[in-house]
Coordinates of C-alpha atoms in Angstrom, one line a residue:
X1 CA 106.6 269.1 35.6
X2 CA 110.1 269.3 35.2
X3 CA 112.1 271.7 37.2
X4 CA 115.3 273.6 36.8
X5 CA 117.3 275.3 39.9
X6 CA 119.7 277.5 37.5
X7 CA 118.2 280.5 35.7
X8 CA 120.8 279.7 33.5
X9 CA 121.7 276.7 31.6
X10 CA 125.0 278.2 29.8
X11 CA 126.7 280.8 32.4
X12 CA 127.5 283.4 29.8
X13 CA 129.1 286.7 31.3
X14 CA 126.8 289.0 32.4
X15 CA 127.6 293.1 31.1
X16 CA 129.1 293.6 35.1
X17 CA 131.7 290.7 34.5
X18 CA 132.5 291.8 31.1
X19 CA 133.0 295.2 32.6
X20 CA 134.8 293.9 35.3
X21 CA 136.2 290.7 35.0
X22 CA 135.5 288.3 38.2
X23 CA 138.7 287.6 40.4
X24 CA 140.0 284.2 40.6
X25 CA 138.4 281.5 42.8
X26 CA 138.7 282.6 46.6
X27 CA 141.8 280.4 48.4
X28 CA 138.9 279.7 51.1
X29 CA 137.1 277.6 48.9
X30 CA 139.8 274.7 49.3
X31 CA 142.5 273.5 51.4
X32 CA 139.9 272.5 54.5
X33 CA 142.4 271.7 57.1
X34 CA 140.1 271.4 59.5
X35 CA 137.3 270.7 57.9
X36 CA 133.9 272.5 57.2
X37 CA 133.4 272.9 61.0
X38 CA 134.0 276.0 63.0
X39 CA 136.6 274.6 65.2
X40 CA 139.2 275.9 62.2
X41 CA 137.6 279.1 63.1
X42 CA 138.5 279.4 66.6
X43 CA 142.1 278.0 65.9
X44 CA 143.4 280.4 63.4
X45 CA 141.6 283.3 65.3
X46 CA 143.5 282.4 68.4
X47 CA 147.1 281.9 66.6
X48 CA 147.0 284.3 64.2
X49 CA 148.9 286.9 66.1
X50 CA 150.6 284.5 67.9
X51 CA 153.3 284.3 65.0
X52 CA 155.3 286.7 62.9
X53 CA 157.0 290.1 64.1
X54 CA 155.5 292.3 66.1
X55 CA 154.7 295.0 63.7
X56 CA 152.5 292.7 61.8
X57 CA 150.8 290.3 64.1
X58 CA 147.5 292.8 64.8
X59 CA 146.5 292.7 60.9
X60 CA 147.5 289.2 60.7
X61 CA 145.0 288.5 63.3
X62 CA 142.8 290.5 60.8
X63 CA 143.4 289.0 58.0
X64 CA 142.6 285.1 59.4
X65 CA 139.5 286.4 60.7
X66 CA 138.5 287.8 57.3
X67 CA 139.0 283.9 56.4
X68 CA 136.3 282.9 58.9
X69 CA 134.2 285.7 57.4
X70 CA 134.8 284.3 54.0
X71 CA 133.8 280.5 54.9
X72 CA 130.9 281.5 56.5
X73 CA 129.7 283.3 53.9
X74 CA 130.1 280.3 51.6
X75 CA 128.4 278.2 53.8
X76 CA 125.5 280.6 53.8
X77 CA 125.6 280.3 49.9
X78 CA 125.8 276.4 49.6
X79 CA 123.0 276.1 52.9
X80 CA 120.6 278.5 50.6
X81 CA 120.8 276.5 47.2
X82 CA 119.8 273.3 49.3
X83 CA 117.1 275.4 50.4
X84 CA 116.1 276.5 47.5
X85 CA 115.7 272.7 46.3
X86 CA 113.6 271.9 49.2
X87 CA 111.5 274.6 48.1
X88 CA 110.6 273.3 45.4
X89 CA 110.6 269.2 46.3
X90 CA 107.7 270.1 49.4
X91 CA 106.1 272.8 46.5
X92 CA 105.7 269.8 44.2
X93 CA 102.8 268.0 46.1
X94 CA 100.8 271.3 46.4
X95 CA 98.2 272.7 44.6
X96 CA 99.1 274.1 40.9
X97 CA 99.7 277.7 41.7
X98 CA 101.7 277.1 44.7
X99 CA 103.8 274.3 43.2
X100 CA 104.5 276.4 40.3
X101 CA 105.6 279.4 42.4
X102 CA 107.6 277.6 44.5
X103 CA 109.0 276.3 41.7
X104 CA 110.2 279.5 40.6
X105 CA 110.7 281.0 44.1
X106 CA 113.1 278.4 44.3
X107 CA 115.0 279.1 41.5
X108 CA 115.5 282.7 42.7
X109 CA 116.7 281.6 46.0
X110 CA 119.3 279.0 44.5
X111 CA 120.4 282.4 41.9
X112 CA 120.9 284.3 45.7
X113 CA 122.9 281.3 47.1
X114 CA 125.6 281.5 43.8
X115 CA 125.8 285.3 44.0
X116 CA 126.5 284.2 47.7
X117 CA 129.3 282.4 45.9
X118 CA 130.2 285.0 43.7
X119 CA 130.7 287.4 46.1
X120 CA 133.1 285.3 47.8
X121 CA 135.6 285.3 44.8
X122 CA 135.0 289.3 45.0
X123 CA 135.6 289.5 48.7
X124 CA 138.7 287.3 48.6
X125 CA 140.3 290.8 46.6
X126 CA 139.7 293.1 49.8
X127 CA 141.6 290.4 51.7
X128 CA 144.4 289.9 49.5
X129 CA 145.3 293.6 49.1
X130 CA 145.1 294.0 53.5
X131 CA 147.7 290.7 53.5
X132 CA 150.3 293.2 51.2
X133 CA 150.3 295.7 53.6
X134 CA 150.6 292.6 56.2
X135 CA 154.0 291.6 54.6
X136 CA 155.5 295.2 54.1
X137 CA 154.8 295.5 57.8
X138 CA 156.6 292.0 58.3
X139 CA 159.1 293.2 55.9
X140 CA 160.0 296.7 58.3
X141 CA 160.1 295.0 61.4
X142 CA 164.0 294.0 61.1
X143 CA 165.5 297.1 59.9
X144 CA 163.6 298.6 63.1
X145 CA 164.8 295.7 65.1
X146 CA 168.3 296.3 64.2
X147 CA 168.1 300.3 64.4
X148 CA 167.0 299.1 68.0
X149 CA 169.6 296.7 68.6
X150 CA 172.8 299.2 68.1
X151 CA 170.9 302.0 69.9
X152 CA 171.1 299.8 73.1
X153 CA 174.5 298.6 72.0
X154 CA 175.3 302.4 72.2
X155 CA 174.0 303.1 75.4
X156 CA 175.5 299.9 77.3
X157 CA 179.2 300.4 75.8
X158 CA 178.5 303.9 77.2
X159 CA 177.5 303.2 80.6
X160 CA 180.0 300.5 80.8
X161 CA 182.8 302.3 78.3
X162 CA 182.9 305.8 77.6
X163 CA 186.0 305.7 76.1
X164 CA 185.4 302.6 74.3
X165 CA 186.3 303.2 70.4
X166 CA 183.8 300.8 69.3
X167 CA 180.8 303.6 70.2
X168 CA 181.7 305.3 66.9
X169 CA 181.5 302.3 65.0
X170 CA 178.1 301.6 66.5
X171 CA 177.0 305.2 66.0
X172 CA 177.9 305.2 62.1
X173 CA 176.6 301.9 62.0
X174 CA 173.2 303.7 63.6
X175 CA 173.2 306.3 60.9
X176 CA 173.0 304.2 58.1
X177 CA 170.7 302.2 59.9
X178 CA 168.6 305.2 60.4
X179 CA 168.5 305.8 56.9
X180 CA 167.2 302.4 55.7
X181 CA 164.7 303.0 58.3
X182 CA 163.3 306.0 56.9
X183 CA 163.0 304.3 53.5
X184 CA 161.2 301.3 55.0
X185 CA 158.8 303.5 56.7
X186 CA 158.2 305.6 53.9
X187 CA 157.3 302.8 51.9
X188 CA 155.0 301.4 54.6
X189 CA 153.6 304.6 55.2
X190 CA 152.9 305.2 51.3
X191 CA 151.6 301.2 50.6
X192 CA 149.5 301.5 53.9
X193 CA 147.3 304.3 52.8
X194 CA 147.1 303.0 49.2
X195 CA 146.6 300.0 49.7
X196 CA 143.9 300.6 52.7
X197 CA 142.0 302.5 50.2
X198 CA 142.0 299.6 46.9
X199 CA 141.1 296.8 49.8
X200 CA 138.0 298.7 50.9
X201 CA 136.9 299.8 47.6
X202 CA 136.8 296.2 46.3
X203 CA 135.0 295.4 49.5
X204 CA 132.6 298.4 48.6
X205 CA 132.4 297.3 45.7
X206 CA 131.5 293.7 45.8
X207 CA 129.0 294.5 48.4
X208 CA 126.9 297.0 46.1
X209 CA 126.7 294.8 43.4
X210 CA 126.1 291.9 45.7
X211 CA 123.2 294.1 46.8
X212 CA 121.5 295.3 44.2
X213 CA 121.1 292.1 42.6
X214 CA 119.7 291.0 45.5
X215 CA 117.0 293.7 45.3
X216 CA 116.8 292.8 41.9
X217 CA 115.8 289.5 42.8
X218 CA 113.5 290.1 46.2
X219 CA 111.7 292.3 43.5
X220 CA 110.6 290.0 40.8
X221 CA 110.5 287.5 43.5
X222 CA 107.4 289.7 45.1
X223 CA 105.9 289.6 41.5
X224 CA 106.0 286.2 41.8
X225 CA 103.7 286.1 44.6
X226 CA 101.0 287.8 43.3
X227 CA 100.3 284.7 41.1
X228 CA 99.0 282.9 44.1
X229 CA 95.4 282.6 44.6
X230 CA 95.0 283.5 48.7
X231 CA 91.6 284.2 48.3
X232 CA 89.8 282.4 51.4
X233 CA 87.5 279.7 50.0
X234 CA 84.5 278.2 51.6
X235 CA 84.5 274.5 52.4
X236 CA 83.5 272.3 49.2
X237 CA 84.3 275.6 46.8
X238 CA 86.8 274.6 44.2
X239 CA 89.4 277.6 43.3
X240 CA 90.0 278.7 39.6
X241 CA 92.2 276.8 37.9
X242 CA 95.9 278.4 37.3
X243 CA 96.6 279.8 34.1
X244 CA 99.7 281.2 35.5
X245 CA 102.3 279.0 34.1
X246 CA 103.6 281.4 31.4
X247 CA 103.3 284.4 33.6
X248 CA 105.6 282.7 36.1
X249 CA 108.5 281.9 33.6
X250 CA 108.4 285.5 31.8
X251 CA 109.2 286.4 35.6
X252 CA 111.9 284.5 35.7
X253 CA 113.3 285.2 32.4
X254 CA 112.8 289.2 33.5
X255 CA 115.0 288.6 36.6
X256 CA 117.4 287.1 34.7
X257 CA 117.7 289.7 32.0
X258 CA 117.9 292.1 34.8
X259 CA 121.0 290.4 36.6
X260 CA 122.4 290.1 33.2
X261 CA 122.8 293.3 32.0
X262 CA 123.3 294.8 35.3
X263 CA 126.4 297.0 35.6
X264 CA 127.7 299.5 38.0
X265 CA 126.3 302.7 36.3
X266 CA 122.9 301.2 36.4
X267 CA 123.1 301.3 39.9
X268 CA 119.3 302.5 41.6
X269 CA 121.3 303.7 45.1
X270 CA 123.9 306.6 44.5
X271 CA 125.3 308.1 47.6
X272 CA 125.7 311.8 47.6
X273 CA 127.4 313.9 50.0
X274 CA 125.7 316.7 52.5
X275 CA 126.8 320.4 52.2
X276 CA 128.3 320.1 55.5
X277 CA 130.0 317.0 54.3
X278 CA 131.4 318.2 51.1
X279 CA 132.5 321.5 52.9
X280 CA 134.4 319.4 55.2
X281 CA 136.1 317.3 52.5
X282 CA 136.7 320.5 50.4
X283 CA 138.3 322.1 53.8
X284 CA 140.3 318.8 53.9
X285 CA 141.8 318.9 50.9
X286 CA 142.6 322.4 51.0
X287 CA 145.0 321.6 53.5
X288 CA 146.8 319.2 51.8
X289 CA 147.2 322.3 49.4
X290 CA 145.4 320.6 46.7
X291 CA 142.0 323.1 47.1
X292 CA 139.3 320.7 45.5
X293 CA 136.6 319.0 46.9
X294 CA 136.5 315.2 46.8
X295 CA 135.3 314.1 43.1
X296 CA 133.0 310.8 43.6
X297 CA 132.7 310.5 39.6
X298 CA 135.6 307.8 39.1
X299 CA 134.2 306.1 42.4
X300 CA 132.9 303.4 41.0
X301 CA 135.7 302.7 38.5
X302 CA 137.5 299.2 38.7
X303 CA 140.6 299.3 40.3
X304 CA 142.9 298.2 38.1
X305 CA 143.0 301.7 36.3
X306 CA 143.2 303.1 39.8
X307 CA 146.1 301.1 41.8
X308 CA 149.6 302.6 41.1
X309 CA 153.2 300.4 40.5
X310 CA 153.4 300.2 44.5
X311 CA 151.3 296.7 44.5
X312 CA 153.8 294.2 45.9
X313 CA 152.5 290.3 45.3
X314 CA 151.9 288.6 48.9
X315 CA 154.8 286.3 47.6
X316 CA 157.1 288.7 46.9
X317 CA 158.1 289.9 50.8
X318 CA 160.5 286.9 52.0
X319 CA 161.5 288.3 55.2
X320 CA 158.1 287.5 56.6
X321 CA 158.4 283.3 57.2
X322 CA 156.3 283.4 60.2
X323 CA 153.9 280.2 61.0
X324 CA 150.7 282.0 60.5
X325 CA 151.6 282.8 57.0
X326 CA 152.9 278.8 56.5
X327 CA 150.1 277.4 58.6
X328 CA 147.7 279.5 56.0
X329 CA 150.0 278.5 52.6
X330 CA 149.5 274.9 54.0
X331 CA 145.7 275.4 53.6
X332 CA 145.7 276.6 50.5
X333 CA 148.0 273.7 48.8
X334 CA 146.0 271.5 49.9
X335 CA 143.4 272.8 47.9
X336 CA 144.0 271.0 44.7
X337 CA 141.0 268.3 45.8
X338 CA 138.6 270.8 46.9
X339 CA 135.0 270.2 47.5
X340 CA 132.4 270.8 44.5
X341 CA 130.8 273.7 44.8
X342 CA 127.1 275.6 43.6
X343 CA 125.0 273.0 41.5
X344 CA 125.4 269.3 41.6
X345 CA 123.4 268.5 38.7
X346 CA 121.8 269.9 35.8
X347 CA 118.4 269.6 35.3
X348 CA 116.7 270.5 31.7
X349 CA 114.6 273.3 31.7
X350 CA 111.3 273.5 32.2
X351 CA 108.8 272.1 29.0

């Protein structure tokens, strides 16, 4: 019997993708400078915020750890697609039912292990946006620094010179100083809370998605089992033979059509709000004077109709040259002889 561990032969884009186009590939997928141990774990956990100004070493810290959080979840992906094919290599010697739902079990686990994948690419978003807000808090740390630096100026030439003419140099010097402040802090106050919002909402998002097509699958997965014979035989007693073949692949071909055409409005969980809840959040926004209660409807709209002209590329803040960020870029140039990834062969489908 020949056996396939892709529900698809040709990866056509399923209705969500076409709705939402996938991100690119996630950065943690290459550039293994230490390797597909955990020791690489430990070491950019530990460093992170050892680097950088001070203003941005606690989400830096963050953001490295998201890594981890990343690579592990790819290894879970690529350890269940090997699982899936020893499945279905111990299934093979069984008897006809369970080899042929093994088979197919197998085949759903593998499809788990690349939306493992998947969802990797989708996470890598959430951890993108939180490294922009990283860099314009990298990027405010010197004009506080300086503001800092002529304040104590101020106050040394003043314990040590009153008269001294320079202190009204230093204190125009502070005002203007002030004022780029202000604008710095605005802008980090303004990209923070924007920003904050688009990472976790690609987070949310990729995890709902992620999740209902995992219920998708443990469903016609449980279908699946009910093509196995466990009625208890006597010794000697031979079982009916399994006509289930056919039965077995329309399963398969149903779990597929559902992951296909899956999109976010089709979604079976929908969150709603308590009175008490919505009260509060109607309460909220009256006192930020705009007197409406949240509206969930546009929740679930992709984010690139939703994110404003304040998005500033990672690349784009140069005042931020701390070793975390090199010791990172590093990784992810040496990415251009990454590992293969998902399946390492194709096999043809089943006759």
């Amino acid at each position: 019997m020949h056996r396939t561990y892709s529900m698809r032969q040709s990866r056509a884009p399923t209705a969500s993708q076409i709705q939402n186009p996938p991100p690119p590939t996630s950065s943690t997928k290459s550039g293994r400078f230490f390797g597909k141990s955990s020791v690489g774990h430990a070491f950019r956990k530990s460093t992170a915020g050892a680097f950088g100004p001070d203003l941005a070493k606690k989400l830096a810290q963050l953001v490295k750890m998201e890594k981890n959080v990343m690579r592990s979840m790819e290894l879970v992906g690529r350890e269940r697609m090997e699982v899936a094919q020893q499945l279905s290599i111990w299934g093979e010697a069984c008897d006809d039912d369970v080899s042929d739902v093994t088979d197919k079990l197998g085949v759903l686990i593998y499809e788990i292990g690349e939306l493992e994948d998947q969802m990797v690419d989708r996470y890598d978003q959430y951890r993108v946006t939180i490294k922009s807000i990283r860099n314009i808090e990298a990027s405010v740390q010197p004009s506080r620094d300086r503001k800092q630096k002529i304040t104590d100026q101020i106050a040394q030439l003043k314990y040590k010179e009153p008269n001294s003419p320079r202190i009204v140099v230093l204190e125009q010097e502070l005002v203007r100083a002030e004022a780029e402040s202000l604008v710095a802090e605005a802008q980090l106050s303004n990209i923070t809370r924007e920003k904050l919002k688009a990472a976790f909402t690609y987070q949310f998002d990729a995890i709902k998605e992620h999740s209902e097509k995992l219920a998708i699958i443990a469903g016609f997965g449980k279908h699946l089992l009910e093509l196995v014979d466990d009625t208890p035989v006597t010794p000697g007693e031979t079982r009916e033979a399994y006509d289930g073949y056919e039965a077995s692949k329309a399963i398969i071909q149903d779990c597929e059509d559902a992951l296909t055409n899956w999109v976010t409005a089709n979604a079976a969980i929908k969150p709603s709000l308590s009175t008490r809840a919505r009260n509060l959040s109607q309460r909220r926004h009256k006192q930020m004077g705009e007197g409406v209660g949240h509206d969930l409807s546009g929740q679930d709209n992709s984010m690139k109709d939703r994110e404003s002209g304040l998005w500033v590329p990672a690349g784009a803040h140069r005042e931020y040259q701390g070793g975390e960020e090199e010791e990172e870029e590093e990784e992810e140039e040496e990415g251009a002889s990454g590992e293969a990834r998902g399946r390492e062969e194709e096999r043809p489908t089943e006759a």
